Every structure is written in C-alpha cells, then in structure tokens.
Amino acid sequence: METTVFDSLDISYVQDLIVSENYAYVSANDSIIKYNIDTYERLNQVFVGNVHKLAVYGDKLIVGRWL
C-alpha cells in the first residue's frame, strides 16, 4: 500500500472522512474541509462547531453535529 501526504491540519483529531466521486470531505474538530482527490487541492474549508458525522446524498453533503 502506498500513501501520500498532501496536507496537514493543525487539529487534535478528525471525526470523519468520506469520499464521494472525486472529492474527499473531512470533518475536523471545528470545520469541514473539501479536497479534490485527483489534484490533492484543498478546495474549501467551512468553520462549523461540533461536527460529528458526514454523509453524501445525491449532490448534498449531510452533516451530523453534537448538541
């Protein structure tokens, strides 16, 4: 198995990672980060508190949050 480091996050932990089509979504502490998995480019980062679980349904990203 081969691994490639293409980004680093200054956080203590990641809650979830999902891949849908050519994108990877990471829920990390207080944000959601979107990557293009073909180019390894960070496309967007949204700051959202208490992120827990991610899912994709159709063209929507579903975000579960702790209360």
Coordinates of C-alpha atoms in Angstrom, one line a residue:
M1 CA 0.0 0.0 0.0
E2 CA 1.3 3.5 -0.9
T3 CA 0.4 6.6 1.0
T4 CA 0.9 10.3 0.1
V5 CA 0.8 13.2 2.5
F6 CA -0.8 16.2 0.7
D7 CA -2.0 18.4 3.5
S8 CA -1.7 18.8 7.2
L9 CA -4.3 20.2 9.7
D10 CA -3.4 21.9 13.0
I11 CA -6.0 20.0 15.0
S12 CA -6.0 17.2 17.6
Y13 CA -8.3 14.8 15.8
V14 CA -10.5 14.1 12.8
Q15 CA -14.1 12.8 13.4
D16 CA -14.9 11.6 9.9
L17 CA -13.6 11.2 6.3
I18 CA -15.7 10.3 3.3
V19 CA -15.0 10.1 -0.4
S20 CA -17.7 10.8 -3.0
E21 CA -16.8 10.9 -6.7
N22 CA -13.6 13.0 -7.0
Y23 CA -13.9 14.7 -3.6
A24 CA -12.9 13.9 0.0
Y25 CA -14.7 15.6 2.9
V26 CA -13.0 15.7 6.3
S27 CA -14.8 16.7 9.5
A28 CA -12.0 18.0 11.7
N29 CA -12.7 19.4 15.2
D30 CA -14.4 22.7 14.2
S31 CA -14.5 22.6 10.4
I32 CA -15.3 20.7 7.3
I33 CA -12.7 20.6 4.6
K34 CA -13.2 19.6 0.9
Y35 CA -10.4 18.2 -1.2
N36 CA -10.1 17.3 -4.9
I37 CA -8.7 13.8 -4.7
D38 CA -7.3 13.9 -8.3
T39 CA -5.2 17.1 -7.7
Y40 CA -4.8 16.9 -3.9
E41 CA -6.0 20.5 -3.8
R42 CA -7.9 21.9 -0.7
L43 CA -11.0 23.4 -2.3
N44 CA -12.8 24.8 0.6
Q45 CA -13.0 25.0 4.4
V46 CA -16.1 25.9 6.4
F47 CA -16.0 26.5 10.1
V48 CA -18.8 24.6 11.9
G49 CA -18.8 23.7 15.6
N50 CA -19.5 20.3 16.9
V51 CA -19.2 18.4 13.6
H52 CA -19.5 14.6 14.1
K53 CA -20.6 12.6 11.1
L54 CA -20.7 13.2 7.3
A55 CA -22.7 11.6 4.5
V56 CA -23.4 12.4 0.9
Y57 CA -26.9 12.1 -0.5
G58 CA -27.3 13.0 -4.2
D59 CA -25.5 16.3 -4.6
K60 CA -25.8 17.3 -0.9
L61 CA -23.4 16.9 1.9
I62 CA -25.2 15.9 5.1
V63 CA -23.6 17.0 8.4
G64 CA -24.3 15.5 11.8
R65 CA -23.4 17.6 14.8
W66 CA -23.2 17.0 18.5
L67 CA -25.5 19.1 20.6

